[in-house]
PDB file of C-alpha atoms in Angstrom:
ATOM      1  CA  VAL E   1      46.998  68.846-251.780  1.00  0.00           C
ATOM      2  CA  CYS E   2      49.121  66.969-254.303  1.00  0.00           C
ATOM      3  CA  SER E   3      50.052  63.329-253.845  1.00  0.00           C
ATOM      4  CA  SER E   4      53.621  64.012-252.757  1.00  0.00           C
ATOM      5  CA  ASP E   5      52.349  66.454-250.122  1.00  0.00           C
ATOM      6  CA  LEU E   6      50.012  63.756-248.797  1.00  0.00           C
ATOM      7  CA  THR E   7      53.029  61.504-248.388  1.00  0.00           C
ATOM      8  CA  VAL E   8      54.727  64.189-246.304  1.00  0.00           C
ATOM      9  CA  ILE E   9      51.578  64.697-244.224  1.00  0.00           C
ATOM     10  CA  VAL E  10      51.169  60.986-243.440  1.00  0.00           C
ATOM     11  CA  THR E  11      54.805  60.708-242.408  1.00  0.00           C
ATOM     12  CA  ILE E  12      54.544  63.771-240.180  1.00  0.00           C
ATOM     13  CA  LEU E  13      51.404  62.356-238.545  1.00  0.00           C
ATOM     14  CA  ASN E  14      53.346  59.193-237.761  1.00  0.00           C
ATOM     15  CA  LEU E  15      56.170  61.228-236.284  1.00  0.00           C
ATOM     16  CA  LEU E  16      53.727  63.162-234.133  1.00  0.00           C
ATOM     17  CA  LEU E  17      51.749  60.101-233.056  1.00  0.00           C
ATOM     18  CA  ALA E  18      53.218  56.632-233.497  1.00  0.00           C
ATOM     19  CA  ARG E  19      56.904  57.488-233.597  1.00  0.00           C
ATOM     20  CA  ALA E  20      56.690  59.456-230.368  1.00  0.00           C
ATOM     21  CA  TRP E  21      55.778  56.234-228.497  1.00  0.00           C
ATOM     22  CA  MET E  22      57.496  52.872-228.675  1.00  0.00           C
ATOM     23  CA  GLY E  23      54.575  50.616-227.762  1.00  0.00           C
ATOM     24  CA  ARG E  24      53.481  48.341-230.613  1.00  0.00           C
ATOM     25  CA  ARG E  25      49.817  48.603-229.577  1.00  0.00           C
ATOM     26  CA  TRP E  26      49.949  52.398-229.695  1.00  0.00           C
ATOM     27  CA  LYS E  27      51.548  52.264-233.138  1.00  0.00           C
ATOM     28  CA  CYS E  28      48.739  50.050-234.423  1.00  0.00           C
ATOM     29  CA  ILE E  29      46.042  52.282-232.948  1.00  0.00           C
ATOM     30  CA  THR E  30      47.520  55.476-234.317  1.00  0.00           C
ATOM     31  CA  GLY E  31      48.162  53.778-237.656  1.00  0.00           C
ATOM     32  CA  ILE E  32      44.483  52.919-237.973  1.00  0.00           C
ATOM     33  CA  VAL E  33      43.545  56.470-236.973  1.00  0.00           C
ATOM     34  CA  VAL E  34      45.840  57.937-239.647  1.00  0.00           C
ATOM     35  CA  ILE E  35      44.408  55.620-242.335  1.00  0.00           C
ATOM     36  CA  ILE E  36      40.879  56.689-241.402  1.00  0.00           C
ATOM     37  CA  ALA E  37      41.996  60.317-241.413  1.00  0.00           C
ATOM     38  CA  ILE E  38      43.523  60.263-244.893  1.00  0.00           C
ATOM     39  CA  TRP E  39      40.508  58.469-246.398  1.00  0.00           C
ATOM     40  CA  ALA E  40      38.192  60.959-244.723  1.00  0.00           C
ATOM     41  CA  PHE E  41      40.297  63.736-246.216  1.00  0.00           C
ATOM     42  CA  ALA E  42      40.119  62.094-249.663  1.00  0.00           C
ATOM     43  CA  ALA E  43      36.340  61.875-249.330  1.00  0.00           C
ATOM     44  CA  LEU E  44      36.108  65.522-248.334  1.00  0.00           C
ATOM     45  CA  ALA E  45      38.299  66.481-251.307  1.00  0.00           C
ATOM     46  CA  GLY E  46      36.023  64.605-253.706  1.00  0.00           C
ATOM     47  CA  PHE E  47      37.999  61.399-254.434  1.00  0.00           C
ATOM     48  CA  THR E  48      39.927  62.878-257.348  1.00  0.00           C
ATOM     49  CA  PRO E  49      41.930  60.217-259.246  1.00  0.00           C
ATOM     50  CA  SER E  50      45.329  61.581-258.213  1.00  0.00           C
ATOM     51  CA  LEU E  51      44.290  61.870-254.570  1.00  0.00           C
ATOM     52  CA  VAL E  52      42.797  58.370-254.518  1.00  0.00           C
ATOM     53  CA  ARG E  53      46.030  57.000-255.959  1.00  0.00           C
ATOM     54  CA  ALA E  54      48.057  58.846-253.322  1.00  0.00           C
ATOM     55  CA  THR E  55      45.697  57.708-250.561  1.00  0.00           C
ATOM     56  CA  VAL E  56      46.001  54.060-251.594  1.00  0.00           C
ATOM     57  CA  MET E  57      49.780  54.390-251.695  1.00  0.00           C
ATOM     58  CA  CYS E  58      49.896  56.087-248.307  1.00  0.00           C
ATOM     59  CA  THR E  59      47.598  53.423-246.841  1.00  0.00           C
ATOM     60  CA  ILE E  60      49.986  50.690-247.948  1.00  0.00           C
ATOM     61  CA  MET E  61      52.890  52.748-246.664  1.00  0.00           C
ATOM     62  CA  GLN E  62      51.066  53.234-243.382  1.00  0.00           C
ATOM     63  CA  LEU E  63      50.795  49.486-242.862  1.00  0.00           C
ATOM     64  CA  ALA E  64      54.578  49.405-242.737  1.00  0.00           C
ATOM     65  CA  PHE E  65      54.513  51.417-239.507  1.00  0.00           C
ATOM     66  CA  PHE E  66      52.748  48.628-237.624  1.00  0.00           C
ATOM     67  CA  THR E  67      56.028  46.805-236.970  1.00  0.00           C
ATOM     68  CA  ASP E  68      59.284  47.867-235.403  1.00  0.00           C
ATOM     69  CA  ARG E  69      61.349  47.502-238.587  1.00  0.00           C
ATOM     70  CA  VAL E  70      59.760  50.559-240.139  1.00  0.00           C
ATOM     71  CA  GLY E  71      62.366  51.393-242.750  1.00  0.00           C
ATOM     72  CA  GLN E  72      62.629  47.920-244.296  1.00  0.00           C
ATOM     73  CA  ASN E  73      58.856  47.323-244.223  1.00  0.00           C
ATOM     74  CA  MET E  74      58.255  50.689-245.814  1.00  0.00           C
ATOM     75  CA  LYS E  75      60.557  49.723-248.688  1.00  0.00           C
ATOM     76  CA  ASN E  76      58.662  46.465-249.104  1.00  0.00           C
ATOM     77  CA  ALA E  77      55.310  48.251-248.985  1.00  0.00           C
ATOM     78  CA  THR E  78      56.520  50.712-251.600  1.00  0.00           C
ATOM     79  CA  ALA E  79      57.555  47.858-253.900  1.00  0.00           C
ATOM     80  CA  ILE E  80      54.156  46.181-253.436  1.00  0.00           C
ATOM     81  CA  ALA E  81      52.310  49.421-254.150  1.00  0.00           C
ATOM     82  CA  LEU E  82      54.409  49.974-257.268  1.00  0.00           C
ATOM     83  CA  PHE E  83      53.662  46.471-258.561  1.00  0.00           C
ATOM     84  CA  VAL E  84      49.924  46.641-257.783  1.00  0.00           C
ATOM     85  CA  MET E  85      49.500  49.995-259.515  1.00  0.00           C
ATOM     86  CA  ILE E  86      51.621  49.240-262.592  1.00  0.00           C
ATOM     87  CA  LEU E  87      50.203  45.755-263.243  1.00  0.00           C
ATOM     88  CA  PRO E  88      46.720  46.839-264.460  1.00  0.00           C
ATOM     89  CA  ASN E  89      47.959  50.030-266.116  1.00  0.00           C
ATOM     90  CA  PRO E  90      51.662  50.084-267.078  1.00  0.00           C
ATOM     91  CA  MET E  91      51.297  53.515-268.684  1.00  0.00           C
ATOM     92  CA  ILE E  92      50.648  55.039-265.269  1.00  0.00           C
ATOM     93  CA  ILE E  93      54.408  55.425-264.907  1.00  0.00           C
ATOM     94  CA  ARG E  94      54.113  58.405-267.285  1.00  0.00           C
ATOM     95  CA  ASP E  95      51.808  60.215-264.847  1.00  0.00           C
ATOM     96  CA  ILE E  96      53.559  63.094-263.080  1.00  0.00           C
ATOM     97  CA  GLY E  97      51.645  62.631-259.836  1.00  0.00           C
ATOM     98  CA  PHE E  98      52.534  58.944-259.783  1.00  0.00           C
ATOM     99  CA  GLN E  99      56.221  59.727-260.284  1.00  0.00           C
ATOM    100  CA  LEU E 100      56.308  62.420-257.598  1.00  0.00           C
ATOM    101  CA  SER E 101      54.440  60.200-255.133  1.00  0.00           C
ATOM    102  CA  PHE E 102      56.905  57.345-255.456  1.00  0.00           C
ATOM    103  CA  ALA E 103      59.893  59.677-255.460  1.00  0.00           C
ATOM    104  CA  SER E 104      58.674  61.083-252.133  1.00  0.00           C
ATOM    105  CA  ILE E 105      57.982  57.678-250.601  1.00  0.00           C
ATOM    106  CA  ILE E 106      61.292  56.225-251.764  1.00  0.00           C
ATOM    107  CA  GLY E 107      63.123  59.270-250.417  1.00  0.00           C
ATOM    108  CA  ILE E 108      61.453  58.878-247.035  1.00  0.00           C
ATOM    109  CA  ALA E 109      62.179  55.136-246.924  1.00  0.00           C
ATOM    110  CA  PHE E 110      65.842  55.397-247.932  1.00  0.00           C
ATOM    111  CA  LEU E 111      66.857  58.614-246.200  1.00  0.00           C
ATOM    112  CA  GLY E 112      64.024  60.338-244.328  1.00  0.00           C
ATOM    113  CA  LEU E 113      63.324  57.660-241.728  1.00  0.00           C
ATOM    114  CA  PRO E 114      66.996  56.834-241.003  1.00  0.00           C
ATOM    115  CA  LEU E 115      67.609  60.566-240.620  1.00  0.00           C
ATOM    116  CA  CYS E 116      64.681  60.912-238.200  1.00  0.00           C
ATOM    117  CA  GLU E 117      65.894  57.929-236.175  1.00  0.00           C
ATOM    118  CA  TRP E 118      69.371  59.481-236.010  1.00  0.00           C
ATOM    119  CA  ILE E 119      67.869  62.789-234.878  1.00  0.00           C
ATOM    120  CA  GLY E 120      65.917  60.917-232.201  1.00  0.00           C
ATOM    121  CA  LYS E 121      69.084  59.272-230.904  1.00  0.00           C
ATOM    122  CA  LYS E 122      71.000  62.547-230.796  1.00  0.00           C
ATOM    123  CA  THR E 123      68.339  64.902-229.459  1.00  0.00           C
ATOM    124  CA  GLY E 124      65.704  62.702-227.858  1.00  0.00           C
ATOM    125  CA  LYS E 125      62.291  61.677-229.082  1.00  0.00           C
ATOM    126  CA  GLY E 126      60.867  65.160-228.575  1.00  0.00           C
ATOM    127  CA  ALA E 127      62.655  66.549-231.647  1.00  0.00           C
ATOM    128  CA  VAL E 128      59.426  66.674-233.640  1.00  0.00           C
ATOM    129  CA  ILE E 129      60.209  69.922-235.461  1.00  0.00           C
ATOM    130  CA  LEU E 130      63.571  68.618-236.653  1.00  0.00           C
ATOM    131  CA  ASN E 131      61.891  65.443-237.893  1.00  0.00           C
ATOM    132  CA  VAL E 132      59.307  67.440-239.829  1.00  0.00           C
ATOM    133  CA  VAL E 133      62.065  69.518-241.423  1.00  0.00           C
ATOM    134  CA  ALA E 134      64.031  66.353-242.266  1.00  0.00           C
ATOM    135  CA  ILE E 135      61.059  64.710-243.984  1.00  0.00           C
ATOM    136  CA  SER E 136      60.193  67.873-245.883  1.00  0.00           C
ATOM    137  CA  ALA E 137      63.798  68.306-247.027  1.00  0.00           C
ATOM    138  CA  THR E 138      64.044  64.662-248.070  1.00  0.00           C
ATOM    139  CA  CYS E 139      60.917  64.853-250.213  1.00  0.00           C
ATOM    140  CA  SER E 140      62.081  68.081-251.849  1.00  0.00           C
ATOM    141  CA  LEU E 141      65.475  66.547-252.571  1.00  0.00           C
ATOM    142  CA  PHE E 142      64.125  63.343-254.102  1.00  0.00           C
ATOM    143  CA  THR E 143      61.537  65.092-256.278  1.00  0.00           C
ATOM    144  CA  PHE E 144      63.647  67.935-257.664  1.00  0.00           C
ATOM    145  CA  PRO E 145      65.043  65.974-260.680  1.00  0.00           C
ATOM    146  CA  LEU E 146      61.499  65.082-261.777  1.00  0.00           C
ATOM    147  CA  THR E 147      60.264  68.614-261.120  1.00  0.00           C
ATOM    148  CA  ALA E 148      63.072  70.025-263.246  1.00  0.00           C
ATOM    149  CA  TYR E 149      62.450  67.469-266.010  1.00  0.00           C
ATOM    150  CA  HIS E 150      58.700  68.094-266.258  1.00  0.00           C
ATOM    151  CA  PHE E 151      58.496  71.813-265.491  1.00  0.00           C
ATOM    152  CA  GLY E 152      61.932  73.118-266.420  1.00  0.00           C
ATOM    153  CA  MET E 153      62.617  74.696-263.042  1.00  0.00           C
ATOM    154  CA  ILE E 154      63.829  73.937-259.522  1.00  0.00           C
ATOM    155  CA  PRO E 155      61.919  75.605-256.648  1.00  0.00           C
ATOM    156  CA  LEU E 156      64.592  76.698-254.181  1.00  0.00           C
ATOM    157  CA  TYR E 157      62.180  77.397-251.348  1.00  0.00           C
ATOM    158  CA  SER E 158      60.165  74.194-251.708  1.00  0.00           C
ATOM    159  CA  ILE E 159      61.306  72.974-248.280  1.00  0.00           C
ATOM    160  CA  LEU E 160      59.763  76.006-246.594  1.00  0.00           C
ATOM    161  CA  THR E 161      56.606  75.714-248.675  1.00  0.00           C
ATOM    162  CA  ASN E 162      56.222  71.987-247.970  1.00  0.00           C
ATOM    163  CA  LEU E 163      56.813  72.520-244.270  1.00  0.00           C
ATOM    164  CA  ALA E 164      54.185  75.262-243.935  1.00  0.00           C
ATOM    165  CA  ILE E 165      51.614  73.584-246.169  1.00  0.00           C
ATOM    166  CA  SER E 166      52.104  70.199-244.517  1.00  0.00           C
ATOM    167  CA  ILE E 167      51.332  71.660-241.093  1.00  0.00           C
ATOM    168  CA  LEU E 168      48.188  73.327-242.447  1.00  0.00           C
ATOM    169  CA  ALA E 169      47.217  70.132-244.258  1.00  0.00           C
ATOM    170  CA  ILE E 170      47.418  68.153-241.013  1.00  0.00           C
ATOM    171  CA  VAL E 171      44.809  70.517-239.591  1.00  0.00           C
ATOM    172  CA  LEU E 172      42.831  69.956-242.789  1.00  0.00           C
ATOM    173  CA  ILE E 173      42.907  66.173-242.391  1.00  0.00           C
ATOM    174  CA  TRP E 174      41.702  66.245-238.797  1.00  0.00           C
ATOM    175  CA  ALA E 175      39.058  68.795-239.764  1.00  0.00           C
ATOM    176  CA  ALA E 176      37.825  66.290-242.353  1.00  0.00           C
ATOM    177  CA  VAL E 177      37.645  63.581-239.684  1.00  0.00           C
ATOM    178  CA  ALA E 178      35.715  65.908-237.375  1.00  0.00           C
ATOM    179  CA  TRP E 179      33.369  66.915-240.223  1.00  0.00           C
ATOM    180  CA  TRP E 180      32.424  63.309-240.932  1.00  0.00           C
ATOM    181  CA  ALA E 181      32.255  62.352-237.255  1.00  0.00           C
ATOM    182  CA  MET E 182      29.780  65.176-236.571  1.00  0.00           C
ATOM    183  CA  PHE E 183      27.610  64.639-239.658  1.00  0.00           C
ATOM    184  CA  TRP E 184      24.498  64.998-237.482  1.00  0.00           C
ATOM    185  CA  TRP E 185      25.487  68.465-236.167  1.00  0.00           C
ATOM    186  CA  ASN E 186      24.986  71.004-238.940  1.00  0.00           C
ATOM    187  CA  ASN E 187      26.246  74.020-236.997  1.00  0.00           C
ATOM    188  CA  PHE E 188      29.486  72.238-236.133  1.00  0.00           C
ATOM    189  CA  GLN E 189      29.949  71.178-239.759  1.00  0.00           C
ATOM    190  CA  ARG E 190      29.600  74.803-240.862  1.00  0.00           C
ATOM    191  CA  ILE E 191      32.353  75.806-238.427  1.00  0.00           C
ATOM    192  CA  ILE E 192      34.600  73.026-239.704  1.00  0.00           C
ATOM    193  CA  THR E 193      33.854  74.061-243.297  1.00  0.00           C
ATOM    194  CA  ASN E 194      35.010  77.587-242.476  1.00  0.00           C
ATOM    195  CA  VAL E 195      38.189  76.175-240.941  1.00  0.00           C
ATOM    196  CA  VAL E 196      38.820  74.139-244.090  1.00  0.00           C
ATOM    197  CA  ASN E 197      38.246  77.164-246.322  1.00  0.00           C
ATOM    198  CA  LEU E 198      40.637  79.284-244.257  1.00  0.00           C
ATOM    199  CA  ASN E 199      43.283  76.556-244.439  1.00  0.00           C
ATOM    200  CA  VAL E 200      42.964  76.271-248.216  1.00  0.00           C
ATOM    201  CA  GLU E 201      43.212  80.050-248.571  1.00  0.00           C
ATOM    202  CA  ALA E 202      46.287  80.054-246.310  1.00  0.00           C
ATOM    203  CA  MET E 203      47.914  77.311-248.415  1.00  0.00           C
ATOM    204  CA  THR E 204      47.261  79.262-251.605  1.00  0.00           C
ATOM    205  CA  TRP E 205      48.564  82.480-250.062  1.00  0.00           C
ATOM    206  CA  ILE E 206      51.768  80.804-248.819  1.00  0.00           C
ATOM    207  CA  ALA E 207      52.437  79.103-252.163  1.00  0.00           C
ATOM    208  CA  THR E 208      51.832  82.363-254.032  1.00  0.00           C
ATOM    209  CA  LYS E 209      54.003  84.506-251.763  1.00  0.00           C
ATOM    210  CA  VAL E 210      56.880  82.023-251.712  1.00  0.00           C
ATOM    211  CA  ALA E 211      56.784  81.799-255.517  1.00  0.00           C
ATOM    212  CA  GLN E 212      57.099  85.603-255.668  1.00  0.00           C
ATOM    213  CA  LEU E 213      60.246  85.732-253.527  1.00  0.00           C
ATOM    214  CA  PRO E 214      63.461  86.787-255.291  1.00  0.00           C
ATOM    215  CA  GLY E 215      65.292  83.791-256.722  1.00  0.00           C
ATOM    216  CA  ALA E 216      62.444  81.444-255.884  1.00  0.00           C
ATOM    217  CA  THR E 217      63.200  79.215-258.857  1.00  0.00           C
ATOM    218  CA  ILE E 218      66.113  78.212-261.040  1.00  0.00           C
ATOM    219  CA  HIS E 219      65.324  77.459-264.668  1.00  0.00           C
ATOM    220  CA  PHE E 220      66.842  74.089-265.444  1.00  0.00           C
ATOM    221  CA  LYS E 221      65.476  71.351-267.717  1.00  0.00           C
ATOM    222  CA  PRO E 222      67.591  68.175-267.778  1.00  0.00           C
ATOM    223  CA  ASP E 223      67.070  65.393-270.295  1.00  0.00           C
ATOM    224  CA  ILE E 224      65.950  61.938-269.197  1.00  0.00           C
ATOM    225  CA  PHE E 225      69.511  60.578-269.159  1.00  0.00           C
ATOM    226  CA  LEU E 226      70.650  63.280-266.731  1.00  0.00           C
ATOM    227  CA  VAL E 227      67.620  62.598-264.513  1.00  0.00           C
ATOM    228  CA  VAL E 228      68.510  58.899-264.362  1.00  0.00           C
ATOM    229  CA  ALA E 229      72.136  59.785-263.622  1.00  0.00           C
ATOM    230  CA  LEU E 230      71.095  62.165-260.824  1.00  0.00           C
ATOM    231  CA  TYR E 231      68.936  59.512-259.175  1.00  0.00           C
ATOM    232  CA  ALA E 232      71.699  56.911-259.501  1.00  0.00           C
ATOM    233  CA  ILE E 233      74.159  59.248-257.778  1.00  0.00           C
ATOM    234  CA  MET E 234      71.606  60.123-255.087  1.00  0.00           C
ATOM    235  CA  PHE E 235      70.829  56.488-254.303  1.00  0.00           C
ATOM    236  CA  MET E 236      74.482  55.537-254.024  1.00  0.00           C
ATOM    237  CA  ALA E 237      75.310  58.537-251.841  1.00  0.00           C
ATOM    238  CA  PHE E 238      72.261  58.420-249.587  1.00  0.00           C
ATOM    239  CA  SER E 239      72.236  54.633-249.177  1.00  0.00           C
ATOM    240  CA  SER E 240      75.753  54.910-247.757  1.00  0.00           C
ATOM    241  CA  LEU E 241      74.707  57.848-245.579  1.00  0.00           C
ATOM    242  CA  ALA E 242      71.642  55.969-244.282  1.00  0.00           C
ATOM    243  CA  LYS E 243      73.813  53.013-243.259  1.00  0.00           C
ATOM    244  CA  ARG E 244      76.131  55.324-241.327  1.00  0.00           C
ATOM    245  CA  LEU E 245      73.194  57.011-239.598  1.00  0.00           C
ATOM    246  CA  SER E 246      71.803  53.631-238.498  1.00  0.00           C
ATOM    247  CA  HIS E 247      75.044  52.690-236.671  1.00  0.00           C
TER     248      HIS E 247
END
């Protein structure tokens, strides 16, 4: 699972757990559970550098959910994470995973969460599926300029892919928690390992099949100036939209 996908997964877990209940104590409990879950998943995946970076970022982001002012605290947490990670290694900003991670988090903070709150007001707090779609769409939207810049293409079906893979990855995270919790039960661990393997195979199959669909990608490689211009336009447009959604 790439770092931007982990961002989507953590946000969806919050929507399914903490955001479905308004009690501060429940938010704190579920927040701690999610942090344990993502670190257990990182351990199961082997603590690869990109995944560790994403896990640290998502942990900081997760701390923002402990208070009621989620959107603003998430922006602050994102700024802190950016500073902490750039300070010892400024060249990390050239890393693709780093860029995609922050693009996803910033997209969720500026547009995804206000959109989910608006959906909750209009449809009730049970609109989990709509929230998942909103977060997935937001991440796809905020990462497409970077994807086009680095890879020379725009995946048109990325929202569907992210949605399907994120749901499978949630199962993967909780499977990792169960695997570590039952370290003394070898037979159970073998069952969980099979579940993990099936999930990984399903993710690969979905990604492969979606990539083979007609018109799955558009070949487009903007220069850095166009990427900056696209993000400037997006921030101006979506900041205004987020303010309207919050009223």
